[in-house]
Amino acid sequence: MAKQIVVCLKQVPDNTKLRPETLTAMPTHGVDMMMNPFDEYALETALRLKEAAGEGSTVTLLTVGHESAKNVLKKAIAAGADAGFIVDGNDVPAGDGLATAGVLASAVTALVPEASVVVCGTSALDVSGGMVPAMMAEKLGWASLTQCKEVTLNGETLSAKRVSELGVETHAITGNAVLAMMKCDYELRSSNIKGVMKANKTQLPIKTLADIGATVTAGITTKQLAQRPEKGDGKVIEASNGTTDAAVDELVAFLKAQKLV
Amino acid sequence: MSNVWIVIEAAAGRCTKAYLELVAPAQTVASALGASVQALVLASNDADATSAADALGQQGVGAVATVTDAALGQYAPQTYADAVAQAIQAKSPAAVLFYGGPTASDYAPRVAAKLNVGLVSNASDITVDGGKLTITKACLAESMLLTQAIATDGVQLATIRPKAFDIADGVAAATPAVEAIAVTLTPSATSLTSVEATKVEGISLEEADVVVSGGRGLQAPENFNLVEELAGALHGAVGASRAVVDAGWRPHSEQVGQTGKTVSPKLYVALGISGAIQHLVGMRTSDTIVAINRDAEAPIFKTADFGLVGDAFDIVPKLMEKLKN
Ligand SMILES: Cc1cc2nc3c(=O)[nH]c(=O)nc-3n(C[C@H](O)[C@H](O)[C@H](O)COP(=O)(O)OP(=O)(O)OC[C@H]3O[C@@H](n4cnc5c(N)ncnc54)[C@H](O)[C@@H]3O)c2cc1C
Ligand SMILES: Nc1ncnc2c1ncn2[C@@H]1O[C@H](COP(=O)(O)O)[C@@H](O)[C@H]1O
């Protein structure tokens, strides 16, 4: 049976281009941004579920944040998603899991009322909250599983593999569910020219909190963003061309001094 | 006097000794709030509840509350969240600390959403400021530190990052007073159908005090015996860079980094790993980092406490030789 699938995507700072010394608050836009890495796996999983569920199935993208997140949604539409909405995040405290989850739950109910599956990333790289998907499920009254590495549809039943301290757990799920993905054995498919053209034509409406009937409950207060204390300069020595023995002796002495051996 | 709870998932072999890391931060929070530490043990039978209570007593925890229900024998986030939320409603603890492993990270957010209260996650440090839990945590892929406080009234929830706190040595044992809390659990919409135990040879990566990782510099999968032998000599676990996981040399369960595991052992040894940012985020919080790489310009040396510029095939056998003596 056809399924209406939602993917929650977050744009986050690109950590490979980050300059910590310039930041005093968590940026939500205005620096190099990218799709949260785990959300790429969420998107690919959703596209696979859409194919498995067949004719009439759709993937709808939701993001709460700045309008510049449209770039991330466009990338996802180019890869095969059908529609997307940006919920204006101006009044949603950035990185507040409880507040964000409440808004996303309202967005699912208001904008994709037929949805039966929401796929997320397990955690967002910026604040590393790791809580929006399960909180959202609780708000919706749906099942949830996080740290998933695979979700499949067997007939009408969803099944998820998640990684825990015990190994890889397989769970069978009845009814509606929010699933949060970590790294999977598959990567996000690349998009073709047709996809990119479609993405450029697709409208990405911006909704206000009032439009979707959302109210905000702040769960946390953000106090400060700070640089990590600098590590003292490490020692780097040459260990080749006849110096190996002396260098290895020095390493062993270092390990002993640190009580590591 | 109110309580600060530490939650122990004693059912179905989920909690390990590492859960005792919760005791120290709970004591900090309890003394700041004028409360005392009590463990909330979740168990599926009385035997598991009793053995968890004993282990907690050994660590000086003098008060234990138990929720024992057969339904907790199979992990389901809705069931676990339901059990903890009902226990909180029954006893009104001031704060609840969870071990931030794969189990509580999965269901603690549901507890918070059920009670409509804030949760701070992955705390590597915790204090109380103006009566509110205030934590410091790694953010932006481990590159910076964020301080957050609970903003809601009522019970305050936090998950604690594994290995961020030490288990105290030589604590005087207590014989805990045990109190049972009754809950009524509703069936969950997820059911655990099977567990495929990942092959763990020896020590698990996340819990190991020493991790020796290999990268593409090892040049061929069979050369990983060098990594395994050094890990063996140091009583550590084996890790890998994504390059060698993608090449099929090592399983993904050994991958360290942004799309793998985050480890922070006492000693991390990187053999033939260049030190790409996506690798560094998974290991930069290790206490001591040793890097062996033949390229003096490799970025790993910027993060290393001790670096050897040279050929791993030349250095590692000599190192093992000298460690033996
Ligand atoms: C979205 C994304 C996520 C990623 N996630 C991860 C992740 O989770 N973990 C991860 O590790 N990577 C991750 N990567 C990949 C990362 O960018 C690097 O490509 C990868 O870490 C490189 O692995 P490596 O250091 O083993 O290989 P290389 O970069 O090829 O480095 C090999 C090193 O070995 C040295 N060497 C060669 N021969 C010897 C010798 N005989 N003795 C000593 N040294 C020698 C070389 O000087 C070189 O520095 C990710 C990338 C992306 C884009
Ligand atoms: N502002 C947001 N907009 C859309 N999705 C989000 C947002 N914040 C979090 N998510 C989703 O929830 C996942 C986990 O985020 P977090 O709980 O913040 O670590 C992310 O990978 C996204 O799928």
XYZ file of C-alpha atoms and ligand atoms in Angstrom:
662
model
C 0.000 0.000 0.000
C 1.164 3.502 -0.810
C 2.911 5.305 2.026
C 3.325 8.985 2.730
C 6.811 9.383 4.171
C 8.308 12.437 5.865
C 12.018 13.179 6.165
C 13.189 15.762 8.726
C 16.264 17.502 7.437
C 18.424 19.967 9.292
C 21.024 22.257 7.809
C 24.117 22.373 9.994
C 27.487 24.135 9.778
C 29.960 22.296 7.551
C 32.458 21.158 10.164
C 35.249 20.775 7.633
C 35.105 24.534 6.945
C 34.419 25.670 10.473
C 36.522 28.342 12.190
C 35.808 27.837 15.908
C 37.713 30.990 16.865
C 35.097 33.101 15.027
C 32.034 31.616 16.737
C 30.323 32.753 19.931
C 26.911 31.213 19.263
C 25.732 28.203 17.285
C 25.284 29.387 13.694
C 21.984 28.476 12.025
C 22.920 30.200 8.762
C 25.503 32.605 7.384
C 28.469 30.205 7.448
C 29.078 27.260 5.089
C 26.114 24.989 5.756
C 25.371 21.438 4.670
C 22.779 18.708 5.118
C 23.324 17.040 8.513
C 25.378 13.929 7.581
C 23.019 11.408 9.230
C 20.072 13.049 7.446
C 21.566 11.904 4.144
C 21.045 8.339 5.346
C 17.528 9.253 6.465
C 16.754 10.579 2.996
C 18.168 7.540 1.212
C 16.240 5.234 3.553
C 13.033 7.152 2.848
C 13.579 6.983 -0.925
C 14.051 3.224 -0.629
C 10.877 2.889 1.447
C 8.996 4.918 -1.141
C 10.146 2.534 -3.888
C 9.218 -0.492 -1.782
C 5.770 0.883 -0.937
C 5.037 1.500 -4.625
C 2.728 3.676 -6.715
C 1.286 6.728 -5.015
C 3.947 6.878 -2.291
C 5.631 10.197 -1.568
C 8.556 11.658 0.357
C 7.935 15.089 1.926
C 10.739 17.090 3.533
C 10.358 19.196 6.654
C 12.858 21.530 8.173
C 12.563 24.010 11.041
C 15.021 26.819 10.611
C 16.296 29.608 8.412
C 15.034 30.106 4.858
C 18.532 29.364 3.530
C 17.781 25.707 4.393
C 16.080 25.634 0.990
C 19.477 24.659 -0.457
C 19.452 21.482 1.563
C 15.842 20.744 0.591
C 16.692 21.304 -3.085
C 19.500 18.785 -2.886
C 17.015 16.300 -1.425
C 14.391 16.981 -4.097
C 17.045 16.508 -6.766
C 17.787 13.087 -5.251
C 14.111 12.074 -5.517
C 11.980 13.639 -2.769
C 8.626 15.024 -3.905
C 7.890 18.140 -1.826
C 9.261 20.178 1.034
C 8.323 22.800 3.588
C 10.393 25.201 5.647
C 8.933 26.062 9.026
C 10.208 29.485 10.058
C 12.479 28.790 13.001
C 12.914 32.354 14.175
C 10.961 31.757 17.368
C 12.257 28.245 17.976
C 15.356 28.299 20.209
C 18.125 26.815 18.065
C 19.226 23.408 19.213
C 16.415 23.031 21.749
C 15.249 19.450 21.229
C 11.954 19.727 23.104
C 10.937 22.911 21.295
C 11.995 21.618 17.870
C 10.319 18.236 18.322
C 7.026 19.885 19.291
C 7.099 22.107 16.205
C 8.012 19.213 13.892
C 5.198 17.082 15.318
C 2.720 19.901 14.630
C 4.171 20.272 11.126
C 3.634 16.574 10.358
C 0.035 16.727 11.576
C -0.765 19.951 9.719
C 1.187 19.534 6.488
C 1.374 15.779 5.849
C -1.693 14.414 7.667
C -1.573 11.081 5.814
C 2.032 10.420 6.849
C 2.714 7.104 8.527
C 6.524 7.130 8.673
C 8.953 9.896 9.612
C 12.654 9.311 8.967
C 15.280 11.447 10.739
C 18.980 11.379 11.469
C 20.003 10.008 14.873
C 21.656 13.253 15.865
C 22.475 16.600 14.357
C 26.154 17.473 14.160
C 25.740 21.014 15.504
C 24.316 20.557 19.017
C 24.507 16.738 19.068
C 21.210 16.626 20.919
C 20.143 13.214 19.665
C 16.654 13.735 20.989
C 14.357 15.313 18.401
C 13.184 12.072 16.720
C 12.131 10.202 19.886
C 10.568 13.335 21.406
C 8.643 13.940 18.211
C 7.384 10.341 18.250
C 6.168 10.770 21.818
C 4.367 14.007 20.868
C 2.712 12.210 17.926
C 1.950 9.113 19.984
C 3.941 7.018 17.511
C 6.547 4.284 17.911
C 10.226 5.243 17.609
C 13.624 3.656 17.164
C 16.914 5.538 16.902
C 20.462 4.501 15.965
C 19.028 2.510 13.045
C 21.262 1.279 10.240
C 18.539 -0.190 8.050
C 14.763 0.063 7.731
C 12.826 -2.220 5.421
C 9.213 -2.767 4.503
C 8.013 -6.379 4.443
C 4.481 -6.232 3.097
C 2.794 -3.876 5.525
C 5.257 -4.282 8.372
C 8.238 -2.038 8.929
C 11.314 -3.607 10.348
C 14.341 -1.750 11.669
C 17.860 -2.837 12.527
C 19.428 -0.728 15.243
C 22.833 -0.866 16.832
C 23.011 -1.197 20.609
C 25.417 -2.420 23.261
C 24.168 -5.943 22.524
C 24.920 -5.888 18.802
C 22.469 -5.396 15.951
C 18.865 -5.584 17.138
C 15.982 -6.223 14.756
C 12.634 -4.704 15.737
C 9.253 -5.233 14.084
C 7.022 -2.168 14.137
C 3.248 -1.956 13.963
C 1.537 1.310 13.108
C 3.086 4.710 12.591
C 6.705 5.320 13.508
C 9.565 7.801 13.672
C 12.878 6.171 12.743
C 16.258 7.795 13.208
C 19.203 6.668 11.116
C 22.897 6.596 11.751
C 25.472 5.470 9.185
C 23.984 2.818 6.898
C 25.670 0.363 4.582
C 24.342 2.465 1.693
C 25.002 6.102 0.736
C 22.662 8.809 -0.561
C 22.135 8.316 -4.299
C 23.512 11.007 -6.576
C 21.091 13.176 -8.487
C 20.869 13.583 -12.261
C 20.173 16.646 -14.425
C 16.448 15.876 -14.474
C 16.388 15.864 -10.695
C 18.246 19.152 -10.459
C 15.817 20.747 -12.922
C 12.873 19.464 -10.922
C 14.436 20.829 -7.715
C 14.785 24.262 -9.255
C 11.102 24.282 -10.228
C 9.714 22.900 -6.961
C 8.132 25.463 -4.645
C 9.338 25.201 -1.052
C 6.670 27.062 0.943
C 7.681 28.792 4.170
C 5.189 28.200 6.993
C 4.880 30.158 10.203
C 4.259 28.544 13.583
C 0.699 29.932 13.430
C 0.149 28.293 10.006
C 0.765 24.859 11.481
C -0.798 25.529 14.895
C 2.483 25.017 16.753
C 3.356 26.363 20.159
C 6.896 26.408 21.536
C 7.924 24.891 24.867
C 11.550 25.737 25.610
C 13.319 22.780 27.218
C 16.779 24.234 27.609
C 18.649 27.510 27.826
C 21.886 27.809 25.868
C 24.518 29.513 27.985
C 27.656 29.611 25.905
C 29.635 28.194 23.035
C 33.337 28.015 23.761
C 36.509 26.797 22.144
C 38.080 23.691 23.543
C 41.052 24.462 25.730
C 44.136 24.104 23.546
C 46.063 20.931 23.980
C 49.710 21.601 24.740
C 51.881 21.117 21.690
C 52.586 17.479 21.165
C 56.030 16.126 20.500
C 56.779 14.878 16.996
C 60.058 13.115 16.302
C 61.725 11.459 13.350
C 61.820 7.663 13.397
C 63.617 6.541 10.251
C 67.069 6.222 8.742
C 68.740 4.865 11.841
C 66.820 6.959 14.375
C 64.007 4.433 14.802
C 65.423 2.678 17.850
C 66.092 5.881 19.768
C 62.691 7.278 18.808
C 60.860 4.128 19.895
C 62.767 4.208 23.199
C 61.565 7.743 23.690
C 57.979 6.703 22.958
C 58.188 3.850 25.448
C 59.603 6.231 28.089
C 56.744 8.646 27.361
C 54.131 5.879 27.717
C 55.717 4.765 30.983
C 55.804 8.311 32.341
C 52.072 8.606 31.558
C 51.522 5.228 33.284
C 50.023 3.880 30.069
C 52.191 0.766 30.009
C 14.740 15.005 51.332
C 14.429 14.658 47.579
C 16.418 12.259 45.438
C 18.680 12.373 42.420
C 18.183 9.192 40.451
C 20.636 7.271 38.359
C 18.854 4.885 36.029
C 20.214 1.359 35.667
C 18.732 -0.790 32.897
C 19.382 -4.127 34.567
C 17.154 -6.193 32.288
C 18.450 -8.414 29.504
C 22.144 -7.744 30.007
C 22.047 -4.138 28.877
C 23.847 -2.342 31.655
C 27.527 -2.921 32.228
C 29.906 -1.886 34.947
C 30.310 1.407 33.059
C 26.907 2.487 34.419
C 28.629 3.073 37.736
C 30.167 6.155 36.076
C 26.800 7.771 36.884
C 27.522 7.753 40.625
C 30.053 10.612 40.656
C 28.013 13.148 38.647
C 24.903 12.189 40.637
C 26.725 12.968 43.882
C 27.738 16.381 42.507
C 24.162 17.169 41.546
C 22.694 15.767 44.762
C 24.944 17.787 47.028
C 24.201 20.985 45.098
C 20.466 20.345 45.311
C 20.520 19.169 48.930
C 19.264 15.791 47.778
C 20.561 12.237 48.034
C 21.517 9.718 45.399
C 19.157 6.841 44.712
C 19.376 4.329 41.881
C 16.308 3.456 39.833
C 16.789 -0.115 38.692
C 14.728 -1.369 35.748
C 14.533 -5.148 35.774
C 12.431 -7.942 34.356
C 12.831 -10.248 37.341
C 13.778 -10.096 41.019
C 17.138 -11.826 40.558
C 18.403 -9.154 38.135
C 17.079 -6.398 40.398
C 18.874 -7.872 43.401
C 22.197 -8.312 41.656
C 22.043 -4.736 40.339
C 21.288 -3.489 43.859
C 24.305 -5.422 45.176
C 26.645 -3.941 42.558
C 25.360 -0.464 43.404
C 25.884 -1.114 47.114
C 29.512 -2.028 46.385
C 29.877 1.445 44.889
C 28.445 3.058 48.011
C 24.913 3.648 46.721
C 22.746 3.260 49.791
C 19.289 3.595 48.292
C 17.709 1.710 45.412
C 14.234 1.878 43.925
C 13.204 -0.907 41.594
C 10.680 -1.222 38.824
C 10.378 -4.924 38.091
C 8.130 -6.006 35.234
C 8.431 -8.916 32.811
C 7.722 -6.489 29.934
C 11.130 -4.869 30.530
C 12.852 -8.113 29.483
C 12.648 -7.109 25.817
C 13.800 -3.588 25.093
C 11.140 -1.298 23.621
C 11.545 2.486 23.896
C 7.857 3.083 24.636
C 7.827 0.541 27.468
C 11.029 1.844 29.034
C 9.915 5.475 28.762
C 6.559 4.552 30.259
C 8.183 2.768 33.211
C 10.558 5.641 34.027
C 7.925 8.358 33.546
C 5.498 6.553 35.863
C 8.210 6.075 38.472
C 9.068 9.786 38.273
C 5.415 10.715 38.694
C 5.090 8.417 41.674
C 8.208 9.610 43.522
C 9.049 13.098 42.185
C 12.864 12.924 42.164
C 14.586 16.293 41.701
C 16.767 15.087 38.843
C 17.332 11.905 36.846
C 20.642 10.977 35.226
C 20.800 8.356 32.475
C 23.833 6.556 31.058
C 24.138 7.966 27.541
C 24.687 4.651 25.773
C 22.497 3.294 22.973
C 19.642 2.330 25.304
C 18.879 5.453 27.336
C 19.799 7.727 24.412
C 16.923 6.010 22.625
C 14.203 6.280 25.275
C 15.148 9.140 27.646
C 13.937 11.760 25.123
C 10.529 10.060 25.206
C 10.463 10.397 28.997
C 11.184 14.128 28.660
C 8.515 14.618 25.997
C 5.934 12.639 28.013
C 6.532 14.866 31.052
C 7.080 17.962 28.878
C 10.377 18.796 30.586
C 13.822 19.637 29.244
C 16.583 17.077 28.740
C 20.271 17.857 28.351
C 22.240 15.163 26.583
C 25.730 13.751 26.359
C 27.044 15.745 29.322
C 30.790 15.559 29.838
C 30.540 17.893 32.809
C 27.607 18.744 35.055
C 26.939 21.380 37.708
C 23.915 23.067 39.219
C 23.419 26.790 38.687
C 20.461 28.557 40.289
C 18.857 25.196 40.985
C 19.081 24.163 37.317
C 21.226 21.360 35.907
C 23.896 22.929 33.734
C 26.039 20.803 31.484
C 28.984 21.125 29.182
C 29.067 18.961 26.103
C 31.015 18.552 22.885
C 29.304 20.009 19.834
C 29.996 20.743 16.173
C 31.533 17.315 15.694
C 33.571 17.509 18.909
C 35.255 20.742 17.877
C 33.712 23.109 20.449
C 32.068 23.036 23.883
C 28.481 24.057 24.517
C 26.982 24.912 27.905
C 23.258 24.336 28.337
C 20.883 24.436 31.282
C 17.443 22.962 31.884
C 14.768 25.614 31.314
C 11.670 23.810 32.605
C 10.336 23.382 36.138
C 9.929 20.024 37.833
C 12.133 16.994 37.325
C 15.394 17.676 35.468
C 16.766 15.075 33.066
C 20.275 14.533 31.700
C 22.125 11.821 29.826
C 25.789 11.449 30.754
C 28.434 10.789 28.137
C 30.109 7.388 28.526
C 33.674 7.601 29.858
C 33.323 11.260 30.857
C 33.380 10.407 34.583
C 35.498 7.900 36.475
C 34.252 5.139 38.711
C 35.648 5.940 42.167
C 38.103 3.477 43.738
C 37.982 2.204 47.299
C 34.462 3.361 48.115
C 32.980 2.031 51.364
C 30.262 -0.464 50.452
C 26.677 0.107 51.572
C 23.768 -2.265 51.967
C 21.121 -0.479 49.966
C 17.601 0.003 51.244
C 15.409 -1.309 48.427
C 12.010 0.130 47.631
C 9.728 -1.253 44.895
C 7.759 1.076 42.642
C 4.642 -0.305 40.972
C 3.856 0.681 37.377
C 1.281 -0.426 34.823
C 2.876 -0.773 31.411
C 0.971 -0.660 28.141
C 2.087 -2.838 25.201
C 4.582 -1.248 22.824
C 4.250 -0.893 19.048
C 7.794 -2.148 18.526
C 8.971 -5.631 19.346
C 12.522 -6.855 19.479
C 12.610 -9.954 17.275
C 16.319 -10.819 17.265
C 19.754 -9.691 18.337
C 22.787 -10.494 16.274
C 25.679 -10.106 18.665
C 28.455 -8.315 16.811
C 31.626 -10.284 17.017
C 33.593 -8.607 19.758
C 37.047 -10.041 20.050
C 38.102 -9.193 23.546
C 37.313 -5.654 24.589
C 34.658 -3.437 23.043
C 35.845 -0.340 21.257
C 33.771 2.165 23.235
C 34.823 0.846 26.606
C 38.462 0.044 25.962
C 41.105 2.039 27.828
C 43.433 1.629 24.864
C 42.480 1.756 21.189
C 44.937 0.997 18.397
C 43.596 2.034 14.992
C 44.920 1.384 11.523
C 44.406 3.266 8.284
C 45.177 3.023 4.627
C 48.874 3.411 5.425
C 48.861 -0.285 6.348
C 48.523 -0.947 2.633
C 46.744 -4.325 2.753
C 44.159 -6.048 4.962
C 46.577 -8.776 6.034
C 48.881 -6.121 7.501
C 46.261 -5.432 10.148
C 47.872 -8.219 12.143
C 50.312 -5.483 13.147
C 47.440 -3.443 14.579
C 45.949 -6.494 16.275
C 49.255 -7.483 17.833
C 49.966 -4.006 19.163
C 46.411 -3.791 20.510
C 46.952 -7.165 22.157
C 50.231 -6.050 23.714
C 48.551 -2.932 25.118
C 45.363 -4.789 26.175
C 43.354 -2.600 23.862
C 40.748 -2.799 21.133
C 41.254 -2.441 17.371
C 39.843 0.532 15.482
C 39.982 1.590 11.857
C 39.678 4.604 9.595
C 36.825 4.813 7.151
C 39.189 4.350 4.224
C 39.951 0.785 5.286
C 36.319 0.070 6.214
C 35.163 1.278 2.792
C 37.845 -0.894 1.211
C 36.334 -3.892 3.006
C 39.474 -4.594 5.061
C 37.712 -4.120 8.390
C 34.068 -4.216 9.603
C 32.150 -0.981 10.098
C 31.830 -1.820 13.792
C 35.517 -0.878 14.098
C 35.243 2.481 12.322
C 36.191 5.503 14.387
C 34.942 8.920 13.330
C 32.044 11.045 12.292
C 30.176 8.192 10.639
C 31.577 5.563 12.971
C 32.173 5.398 16.690
C 33.319 8.082 19.089
C 35.947 6.790 21.479
C 37.844 8.476 24.259
C 40.260 5.969 25.708
C 43.215 6.762 27.932
C 45.501 5.955 24.989
C 44.718 6.131 21.264
C 47.335 4.948 18.799
C 46.888 5.836 15.108
C 48.907 3.789 12.637
C 49.007 4.983 9.025
C 46.049 7.327 9.489
C 46.277 10.771 7.917
C 43.999 12.483 10.445
C 41.119 13.779 8.321
C 38.704 15.923 10.336
C 36.046 13.200 10.047
C 38.419 10.770 11.740
C 39.593 13.260 14.386
C 36.059 13.954 15.621
C 35.824 10.327 16.690
C 38.973 10.239 18.824
C 40.209 13.739 19.673
C 38.924 13.538 23.246
C 41.233 10.604 24.002
C 43.497 11.404 26.961
C 46.732 10.643 25.109
C 47.136 10.305 21.350
C 50.126 8.640 19.702
C 50.505 8.818 15.924
C 52.803 6.887 13.634
C 52.841 8.119 10.050
C 55.575 8.368 7.466
C 54.410 11.790 6.257
C 55.647 14.549 8.584
C 52.926 16.837 7.188
C 50.044 14.477 8.045
C 47.368 16.425 9.992
C 47.182 13.691 12.655
C 50.420 15.099 14.125
C 48.622 18.332 15.085
C 46.329 16.353 17.376
C 48.926 13.908 18.652
C 50.630 14.133 22.042
C 53.461 12.041 20.706
C 54.191 11.515 17.029
C 56.696 9.327 15.252
C 57.455 10.196 11.650
C 58.381 6.941 10.041
C 57.294 3.631 8.565
C 54.774 1.709 10.673
C 56.216 -1.575 9.398
C 59.601 -0.593 10.796
C 58.401 1.059 14.043
C 55.640 -1.199 15.337
C 57.648 -4.448 15.563
C 60.400 -2.551 17.424
C 57.829 -1.005 19.728
C 56.376 -4.398 20.603
C 59.821 -5.785 21.179
C 60.663 -2.973 23.619
C 57.280 -3.170 25.369
C 57.992 -6.811 26.151
C 61.130 -5.870 28.085
C 30.808 12.583 5.164
C 32.114 11.907 5.470
C 32.200 11.119 6.611
C 33.411 10.476 6.945
N 33.469 9.733 8.091
C 34.667 9.178 8.445
C 34.794 8.430 9.671
O 33.825 8.229 10.421
N 36.004 7.931 9.981
C 37.102 8.106 9.196
O 38.189 7.600 9.546
N 36.997 8.774 8.033
C 35.803 9.308 7.638
N 35.729 9.962 6.447
C 36.855 9.848 5.495
C 37.997 10.809 5.782
O 37.737 12.028 5.131
C 39.318 10.212 5.227
O 39.152 9.949 3.857
C 39.761 8.927 5.913
O 39.732 9.089 7.329
C 41.154 8.579 5.459
O 41.570 7.364 6.017
P 43.113 7.034 6.224
O 43.706 8.059 7.104
O 43.190 5.620 6.627
O 43.687 7.104 4.733
P 44.605 8.191 4.046
O 44.057 9.546 4.168
O 44.882 7.649 2.698
O 45.942 8.188 4.912
C 46.844 7.151 4.937
C 48.039 7.645 5.724
O 48.960 6.595 5.915
C 50.292 7.110 5.823
N 51.162 5.998 5.462
C 51.266 5.364 4.280
N 52.139 4.349 4.376
C 52.583 4.332 5.662
C 53.506 3.520 6.352
N 54.123 2.491 5.771
N 53.737 3.795 7.654
C 53.117 4.842 8.274
N 52.232 5.634 7.636
C 51.976 5.384 6.353
C 50.187 8.199 4.795
O 51.229 9.152 4.995
C 48.800 8.783 5.068
O 48.870 9.870 5.961
C 34.537 10.607 6.101
C 34.428 11.386 4.941
C 33.258 12.040 4.632
C 33.199 12.886 3.395
N 15.401 22.045 13.055
C 15.199 20.825 12.532
N 14.509 20.685 11.362
C 14.303 19.467 10.825
N 14.734 18.337 11.373
C 15.418 18.404 12.535
C 15.688 19.646 13.181
N 16.385 19.409 14.295
C 16.552 18.068 14.366
N 15.970 17.454 13.292
C 15.942 16.017 12.972
O 16.238 15.294 14.144
C 17.479 14.598 13.985
C 18.244 14.570 15.290
O 18.524 15.898 15.701
P 18.961 16.276 17.180
O 18.006 15.629 18.098
O 18.871 17.773 17.196
O 20.350 15.781 17.339
C 18.184 15.304 12.835
O 19.104 14.430 12.214
C 17.013 15.674 11.942
O 16.552 14.554 11.197
